[in-house]
PDB file of C-alpha atoms in Angstrom:
ATOM      1  CA  UNK Q   1      70.010 127.222 134.091  1.00 56.00           C
ATOM      2  CA  UNK Q   2      72.182 130.252 132.933  1.00 64.00           C
ATOM      3  CA  UNK Q   3      74.145 132.282 135.443  1.00 61.00           C
ATOM      4  CA  UNK Q   4      71.704 135.199 135.592  1.00 65.00           C
ATOM      5  CA  UNK Q   5      68.581 132.708 136.495  1.00 66.00           C
ATOM      6  CA  UNK Q   6      70.896 131.055 139.036  1.00 62.00           C
ATOM      7  CA  UNK Q   7      71.810 134.321 140.674  1.00 61.00           C
ATOM      8  CA  UNK Q   8      68.304 135.633 140.896  1.00 63.00           C
ATOM      9  CA  UNK Q   9      67.045 132.320 142.690  1.00 57.00           C
ATOM     10  CA  UNK Q  10      69.642 132.771 145.331  1.00 61.00           C
ATOM     11  CA  UNK Q  11      69.005 136.344 145.723  1.00 61.00           C
ATOM     12  CA  UNK Q  12      72.610 137.325 144.736  1.00 61.00           C
ATOM     13  CA  UNK Q  13      73.717 140.164 142.549  1.00 73.00           C
ATOM     14  CA  UNK Q  14      74.602 138.857 139.016  1.00 74.00           C
ATOM     15  CA  UNK Q  15      77.099 141.655 138.545  1.00 79.00           C
ATOM     16  CA  UNK Q  16      78.974 140.733 141.722  1.00 82.00           C
ATOM     17  CA  UNK Q  17      78.995 137.053 141.021  1.00 81.00           C
ATOM     18  CA  UNK Q  18      80.187 137.624 137.546  1.00 84.00           C
ATOM     19  CA  UNK Q  19      83.062 139.939 138.840  1.00 86.00           C
ATOM     20  CA  UNK Q  20      84.000 137.429 141.403  1.00 84.00           C
ATOM     21  CA  UNK Q  21      84.296 134.725 138.835  1.00 89.00           C
ATOM     22  CA  UNK Q  22      86.229 136.811 136.507  1.00 91.00           C
ATOM     23  CA  UNK Q  23      88.711 137.933 139.112  1.00 91.00           C
ATOM     24  CA  UNK Q  24      89.176 134.731 140.923  1.00 91.00           C
ATOM     25  CA  UNK Q  25      88.804 131.899 138.453  1.00 93.00           C
ATOM     26  CA  UNK Q  26      91.692 132.685 136.076  1.00 95.00           C
ATOM     27  CA  UNK Q  27      94.323 132.605 138.618  1.00 95.00           C
ATOM     28  CA  UNK Q  28      93.287 129.565 140.579  1.00 95.00           C
ATOM     29  CA  UNK Q  29      92.412 127.719 137.158  1.00 96.00           C
ATOM     30  CA  UNK Q  30      95.740 128.591 135.771  1.00 97.00           C
ATOM     31  CA  UNK Q  31      97.777 127.214 138.563  1.00 97.00           C
ATOM     32  CA  UNK Q  32      95.804 123.825 138.479  1.00 97.00           C
ATOM     33  CA  UNK Q  33      96.337 123.608 134.810  1.00 98.00           C
ATOM     34  CA  UNK Q  34     100.131 124.252 135.048  1.00 98.00           C
ATOM     35  CA  UNK Q  35     100.215 121.556 137.851  1.00 98.00           C
ATOM     36  CA  UNK Q  36      98.282 119.134 135.579  1.00 98.00           C
ATOM     37  CA  UNK Q  37     100.510 119.510 132.622  1.00 98.00           C
ATOM     38  CA  UNK Q  38     103.683 119.406 134.638  1.00 98.00           C
ATOM     39  CA  UNK Q  39     102.547 116.224 136.437  1.00 98.00           C
ATOM     40  CA  UNK Q  40     101.972 114.589 133.036  1.00 98.00           C
ATOM     41  CA  UNK Q  41     105.287 115.954 131.761  1.00 97.00           C
ATOM     42  CA  UNK Q  42     107.187 114.380 134.689  1.00 96.00           C
ATOM     43  CA  UNK Q  43     105.359 111.022 133.646  1.00 96.00           C
ATOM     44  CA  UNK Q  44     106.604 111.427 130.066  1.00 96.00           C
ATOM     45  CA  UNK Q  45     103.290 111.680 128.389  1.00 97.00           C
ATOM     46  CA  UNK Q  46      99.954 113.452 128.198  1.00 97.00           C
ATOM     47  CA  UNK Q  47      96.521 112.809 129.676  1.00 97.00           C
ATOM     48  CA  UNK Q  48      93.460 112.894 127.315  1.00 96.00           C
ATOM     49  CA  UNK Q  49      90.857 110.251 127.944  1.00 95.00           C
ATOM     50  CA  UNK Q  50      93.659 108.205 129.666  1.00 96.00           C
ATOM     51  CA  UNK Q  51      97.356 108.492 129.825  1.00 97.00           C
ATOM     52  CA  UNK Q  52      99.416 108.230 126.648  1.00 97.00           C
ATOM     53  CA  UNK Q  53     103.295 108.073 126.623  1.00 96.00           C
ATOM     54  CA  UNK Q  54     105.409 109.994 124.417  1.00 96.00           C
ATOM     55  CA  UNK Q  55     107.095 108.221 121.529  1.00 93.00           C
ATOM     56  CA  UNK Q  56     110.571 107.003 122.765  1.00 89.00           C
ATOM     57  CA  UNK Q  57     113.708 108.817 121.434  1.00 85.00           C
ATOM     58  CA  UNK Q  58     116.749 107.227 119.617  1.00 74.00           C
ATOM     59  CA  UNK Q  59     118.821 108.116 122.684  1.00 72.00           C
ATOM     60  CA  UNK Q  60     116.639 105.963 124.735  1.00 73.00           C
ATOM     61  CA  UNK Q  61     116.615 103.063 122.289  1.00 70.00           C
ATOM     62  CA  UNK Q  62     120.516 103.330 122.047  1.00 66.00           C
ATOM     63  CA  UNK Q  63     120.952 102.025 125.507  1.00 63.00           C
ATOM     64  CA  UNK Q  64     123.255 104.814 126.226  1.00 63.00           C
ATOM     65  CA  UNK Q  65     124.725 104.838 129.832  1.00 63.00           C
ATOM     66  CA  UNK Q  66     124.691 107.665 132.258  1.00 63.00           C
ATOM     67  CA  UNK Q  67     122.153 110.436 132.946  1.00 63.00           C
ATOM     68  CA  UNK Q  68     121.617 111.018 129.294  1.00 65.00           C
ATOM     69  CA  UNK Q  69     120.331 107.525 128.805  1.00 64.00           C
ATOM     70  CA  UNK Q  70     117.862 107.557 131.614  1.00 76.00           C
ATOM     71  CA  UNK Q  71     116.062 110.821 130.853  1.00 84.00           C
ATOM     72  CA  UNK Q  72     112.506 110.479 129.417  1.00 89.00           C
ATOM     73  CA  UNK Q  73     111.675 112.375 126.159  1.00 91.00           C
ATOM     74  CA  UNK Q  74     111.863 116.119 126.532  1.00 94.00           C
ATOM     75  CA  UNK Q  75     113.717 115.719 129.956  1.00 92.00           C
ATOM     76  CA  UNK Q  76     117.178 116.909 130.374  1.00 87.00           C
ATOM     77  CA  UNK Q  77     119.516 117.941 133.154  1.00 86.00           C
ATOM     78  CA  UNK Q  78     118.421 121.594 133.054  1.00 88.00           C
ATOM     79  CA  UNK Q  79     114.724 120.835 132.214  1.00 92.00           C
ATOM     80  CA  UNK Q  80     114.333 124.185 130.568  1.00 95.00           C
ATOM     81  CA  UNK Q  81     111.178 123.295 128.646  1.00 96.00           C
ATOM     82  CA  UNK Q  82     109.447 121.833 131.717  1.00 97.00           C
ATOM     83  CA  UNK Q  83     110.302 124.794 133.815  1.00 97.00           C
ATOM     84  CA  UNK Q  84     108.920 127.265 131.380  1.00 98.00           C
ATOM     85  CA  UNK Q  85     105.316 125.901 131.441  1.00 98.00           C
ATOM     86  CA  UNK Q  86     103.486 129.041 132.922  1.00 98.00           C
ATOM     87  CA  UNK Q  87     100.264 130.753 132.773  1.00 98.00           C
ATOM     88  CA  UNK Q  88      98.873 134.489 132.397  1.00 97.00           C
ATOM     89  CA  UNK Q  89      95.535 135.708 133.179  1.00 96.00           C
ATOM     90  CA  UNK Q  90      93.061 138.565 132.323  1.00 95.00           C
ATOM     91  CA  UNK Q  91      89.577 139.563 133.306  1.00 93.00           C
ATOM     92  CA  UNK Q  92      87.677 136.197 132.963  1.00 93.00           C
ATOM     93  CA  UNK Q  93      90.464 134.297 130.928  1.00 95.00           C
ATOM     94  CA  UNK Q  94      93.589 132.253 131.499  1.00 96.00           C
ATOM     95  CA  UNK Q  95      96.211 131.053 128.958  1.00 97.00           C
ATOM     96  CA  UNK Q  96      98.867 128.436 129.620  1.00 98.00           C
ATOM     97  CA  UNK Q  97     102.017 128.893 127.515  1.00 98.00           C
ATOM     98  CA  UNK Q  98     105.666 128.096 127.057  1.00 98.00           C
ATOM     99  CA  UNK Q  99     107.899 130.642 125.701  1.00 97.00           C
ATOM    100  CA  UNK Q 100     110.932 128.580 124.847  1.00 96.00           C
ATOM    101  CA  UNK Q 101     111.818 128.790 121.174  1.00 95.00           C
ATOM    102  CA  UNK Q 102     111.425 125.004 120.592  1.00 94.00           C
ATOM    103  CA  UNK Q 103     108.273 124.524 122.567  1.00 97.00           C
ATOM    104  CA  UNK Q 104     105.927 124.578 119.435  1.00 97.00           C
ATOM    105  CA  UNK Q 105     107.890 122.004 117.406  1.00 96.00           C
ATOM    106  CA  UNK Q 106     107.868 119.560 120.184  1.00 96.00           C
ATOM    107  CA  UNK Q 107     104.301 120.232 121.255  1.00 97.00           C
ATOM    108  CA  UNK Q 108     102.937 120.060 117.636  1.00 97.00           C
ATOM    109  CA  UNK Q 109     105.531 117.955 115.948  1.00 96.00           C
ATOM    110  CA  UNK Q 110     106.844 118.778 112.360  1.00 96.00           C
ATOM    111  CA  UNK Q 111     110.001 119.017 110.302  1.00 96.00           C
ATOM    112  CA  UNK Q 112     112.773 121.543 110.874  1.00 92.00           C
ATOM    113  CA  UNK Q 113     115.788 122.370 108.669  1.00 92.00           C
ATOM    114  CA  UNK Q 114     119.058 122.649 110.686  1.00 87.00           C
ATOM    115  CA  UNK Q 115     122.074 124.522 109.089  1.00 90.00           C
ATOM    116  CA  UNK Q 116     125.231 122.286 110.112  1.00 91.00           C
ATOM    117  CA  UNK Q 117     127.955 124.705 111.719  1.00 92.00           C
ATOM    118  CA  UNK Q 118     131.370 123.729 113.012  1.00 92.00           C
ATOM    119  CA  UNK Q 119     130.055 123.851 116.495  1.00 93.00           C
ATOM    120  CA  UNK Q 120     127.536 121.259 115.858  1.00 91.00           C
ATOM    121  CA  UNK Q 121     129.984 119.065 114.108  1.00 92.00           C
ATOM    122  CA  UNK Q 122     132.154 119.022 117.329  1.00 93.00           C
ATOM    123  CA  UNK Q 123     129.029 118.269 119.285  1.00 91.00           C
ATOM    124  CA  UNK Q 124     128.341 115.330 117.042  1.00 90.00           C
ATOM    125  CA  UNK Q 125     131.800 113.943 117.390  1.00 91.00           C
ATOM    126  CA  UNK Q 126     131.506 114.201 121.428  1.00 89.00           C
ATOM    127  CA  UNK Q 127     128.138 112.335 121.010  1.00 85.00           C
ATOM    128  CA  UNK Q 128     129.721 109.718 118.657  1.00 87.00           C
ATOM    129  CA  UNK Q 129     132.613 109.010 121.128  1.00 85.00           C
ATOM    130  CA  UNK Q 130     130.149 108.794 123.969  1.00 80.00           C
ATOM    131  CA  UNK Q 131     127.652 106.436 122.187  1.00 77.00           C
ATOM    132  CA  UNK Q 132     130.660 104.613 120.605  1.00 75.00           C
ATOM    133  CA  UNK Q 133     131.914 103.605 124.091  1.00 68.00           C
ATOM    134  CA  UNK Q 134     128.722 101.455 124.760  1.00 50.00           C
ATOM    135  CA  UNK Q 135     129.481  98.943 122.026  1.00 45.00           C
ATOM    136  CA  UNK Q 136     129.819  95.350 123.395  1.00 43.00           C
ATOM    137  CA  UNK Q 137     132.162  92.679 121.966  1.00 43.00           C
ATOM    138  CA  UNK Q 138     131.045  89.225 121.143  1.00 44.00           C
ATOM    139  CA  UNK Q 139     133.014  85.959 121.328  1.00 47.00           C
ATOM    140  CA  UNK Q 140     134.214  84.113 118.282  1.00 44.00           C
ATOM    141  CA  UNK Q 141     136.625  84.674 115.565  1.00 42.00           C
ATOM    142  CA  UNK Q 142     138.190  88.172 115.575  1.00 38.00           C
ATOM    143  CA  UNK Q 143     135.773  89.168 118.417  1.00 40.00           C
ATOM    144  CA  UNK Q 144     133.839  91.374 116.133  1.00 44.00           C
ATOM    145  CA  UNK Q 145     131.967  94.283 117.598  1.00 44.00           C
ATOM    146  CA  UNK Q 146     128.159  93.638 117.861  1.00 43.00           C
ATOM    147  CA  UNK Q 147     125.895  95.761 115.790  1.00 52.00           C
ATOM    148  CA  UNK Q 148     123.992  97.128 118.656  1.00 65.00           C
ATOM    149  CA  UNK Q 149     121.492  99.933 118.757  1.00 69.00           C
ATOM    150  CA  UNK Q 150     124.057 101.941 120.474  1.00 70.00           C
ATOM    151  CA  UNK Q 151     126.533 101.402 117.776  1.00 78.00           C
ATOM    152  CA  UNK Q 152     123.961 102.245 115.064  1.00 79.00           C
ATOM    153  CA  UNK Q 153     123.210 105.730 116.960  1.00 78.00           C
ATOM    154  CA  UNK Q 154     127.105 106.219 117.092  1.00 83.00           C
ATOM    155  CA  UNK Q 155     127.348 105.772 113.331  1.00 86.00           C
ATOM    156  CA  UNK Q 156     124.480 108.234 112.765  1.00 85.00           C
ATOM    157  CA  UNK Q 157     126.415 110.841 114.888  1.00 87.00           C
ATOM    158  CA  UNK Q 158     129.527 110.097 112.915  1.00 90.00           C
ATOM    159  CA  UNK Q 159     127.746 110.628 109.610  1.00 89.00           C
ATOM    160  CA  UNK Q 160     126.382 114.019 110.794  1.00 88.00           C
ATOM    161  CA  UNK Q 161     129.836 115.013 111.932  1.00 91.00           C
ATOM    162  CA  UNK Q 162     131.496 114.184 108.483  1.00 92.00           C
ATOM    163  CA  UNK Q 163     128.749 114.764 105.893  1.00 91.00           C
ATOM    164  CA  UNK Q 164     129.508 117.596 103.432  1.00 89.00           C
ATOM    165  CA  UNK Q 165     125.920 118.896 103.432  1.00 89.00           C
ATOM    166  CA  UNK Q 166     125.320 122.242 104.792  1.00 90.00           C
ATOM    167  CA  UNK Q 167     121.915 121.449 105.998  1.00 90.00           C
ATOM    168  CA  UNK Q 168     119.677 118.714 106.839  1.00 85.00           C
ATOM    169  CA  UNK Q 169     115.997 118.027 107.824  1.00 89.00           C
ATOM    170  CA  UNK Q 170     114.719 116.573 111.077  1.00 89.00           C
ATOM    171  CA  UNK Q 171     111.453 115.245 111.850  1.00 93.00           C
ATOM    172  CA  UNK Q 172     110.248 115.916 115.303  1.00 94.00           C
ATOM    173  CA  UNK Q 173     107.496 113.708 116.590  1.00 95.00           C
ATOM    174  CA  UNK Q 174     104.621 115.314 118.540  1.00 97.00           C
ATOM    175  CA  UNK Q 175     104.986 115.129 122.186  1.00 97.00           C
ATOM    176  CA  UNK Q 176     102.240 117.351 123.302  1.00 97.00           C
ATOM    177  CA  UNK Q 177     102.437 118.785 126.797  1.00 97.00           C
ATOM    178  CA  UNK Q 178     100.043 121.949 126.562  1.00 98.00           C
ATOM    179  CA  UNK Q 179      96.785 121.148 124.859  1.00 97.00           C
ATOM    180  CA  UNK Q 180      92.986 121.167 125.157  1.00 97.00           C
ATOM    181  CA  UNK Q 181      91.047 118.105 126.259  1.00 97.00           C
ATOM    182  CA  UNK Q 182      88.091 116.971 128.464  1.00 97.00           C
ATOM    183  CA  UNK Q 183      90.332 116.943 131.484  1.00 97.00           C
ATOM    184  CA  UNK Q 184      91.557 120.538 131.024  1.00 97.00           C
ATOM    185  CA  UNK Q 185      87.976 121.887 130.652  1.00 96.00           C
ATOM    186  CA  UNK Q 186      87.071 119.890 133.775  1.00 97.00           C
ATOM    187  CA  UNK Q 187      89.646 121.580 135.746  1.00 96.00           C
ATOM    188  CA  UNK Q 188      88.316 124.899 134.895  1.00 95.00           C
ATOM    189  CA  UNK Q 189      84.669 123.958 135.534  1.00 95.00           C
ATOM    190  CA  UNK Q 190      85.603 122.675 138.948  1.00 95.00           C
ATOM    191  CA  UNK Q 191      87.363 125.970 139.820  1.00 94.00           C
ATOM    192  CA  UNK Q 192      84.216 127.889 138.702  1.00 92.00           C
ATOM    193  CA  UNK Q 193      82.114 125.537 141.011  1.00 91.00           C
ATOM    194  CA  UNK Q 194      84.360 126.220 143.895  1.00 91.00           C
ATOM    195  CA  UNK Q 195      84.338 129.867 143.482  1.00 88.00           C
ATOM    196  CA  UNK Q 196      80.493 129.988 143.134  1.00 85.00           C
ATOM    197  CA  UNK Q 197      80.324 128.210 146.415  1.00 84.00           C
ATOM    198  CA  UNK Q 198      82.748 130.616 148.097  1.00 84.00           C
ATOM    199  CA  UNK Q 199      80.589 133.576 146.791  1.00 80.00           C
ATOM    200  CA  UNK Q 200      77.607 132.153 148.124  1.00 76.00           C
ATOM    201  CA  UNK Q 201      79.126 132.041 151.571  1.00 75.00           C
ATOM    202  CA  UNK Q 202      79.988 135.586 151.638  1.00 69.00           C
TER     203      UNK Q 202
END
């Protein structure tokens, strides 16, 4: 049954019903969608026919101590990416977006080319010293340092700080946090149903 037939059967004006839905649904659906995406973000993954966790980061695998080692992928102290999930509406439509410059590459995945600056080299040295402090020693002759995952990450930071290369490429895994799926469409449909019921009670 289409909207016009439905409205006639109930003795309601189709134009009024359509205006009500176009005016009300985008706003309430937009807020529900933002809540949905942020809830999944906090859990460290996305819901699409079940919950799927994002690929773990090298930082997590390193066993790094402190807050940095505990953060889930895409999480940080500032959580700028999370906070920037928002929505905008128009007459009969809603769009969820994130306007941070690095949102697309994380959401879709891909390869980026980075120009290595002196500031970045200083950052890599700082990360090297932080990660290097996590190394463990083992017993035995010479008490050689164990080749832990943390030590391997430290060496990667050292390489990036010392390399003569001016640029390097980084492959960013897809960790989608704004997307279309059955659950997203279900949220919109549910809001339409609720607003139809409200209209009928007017």
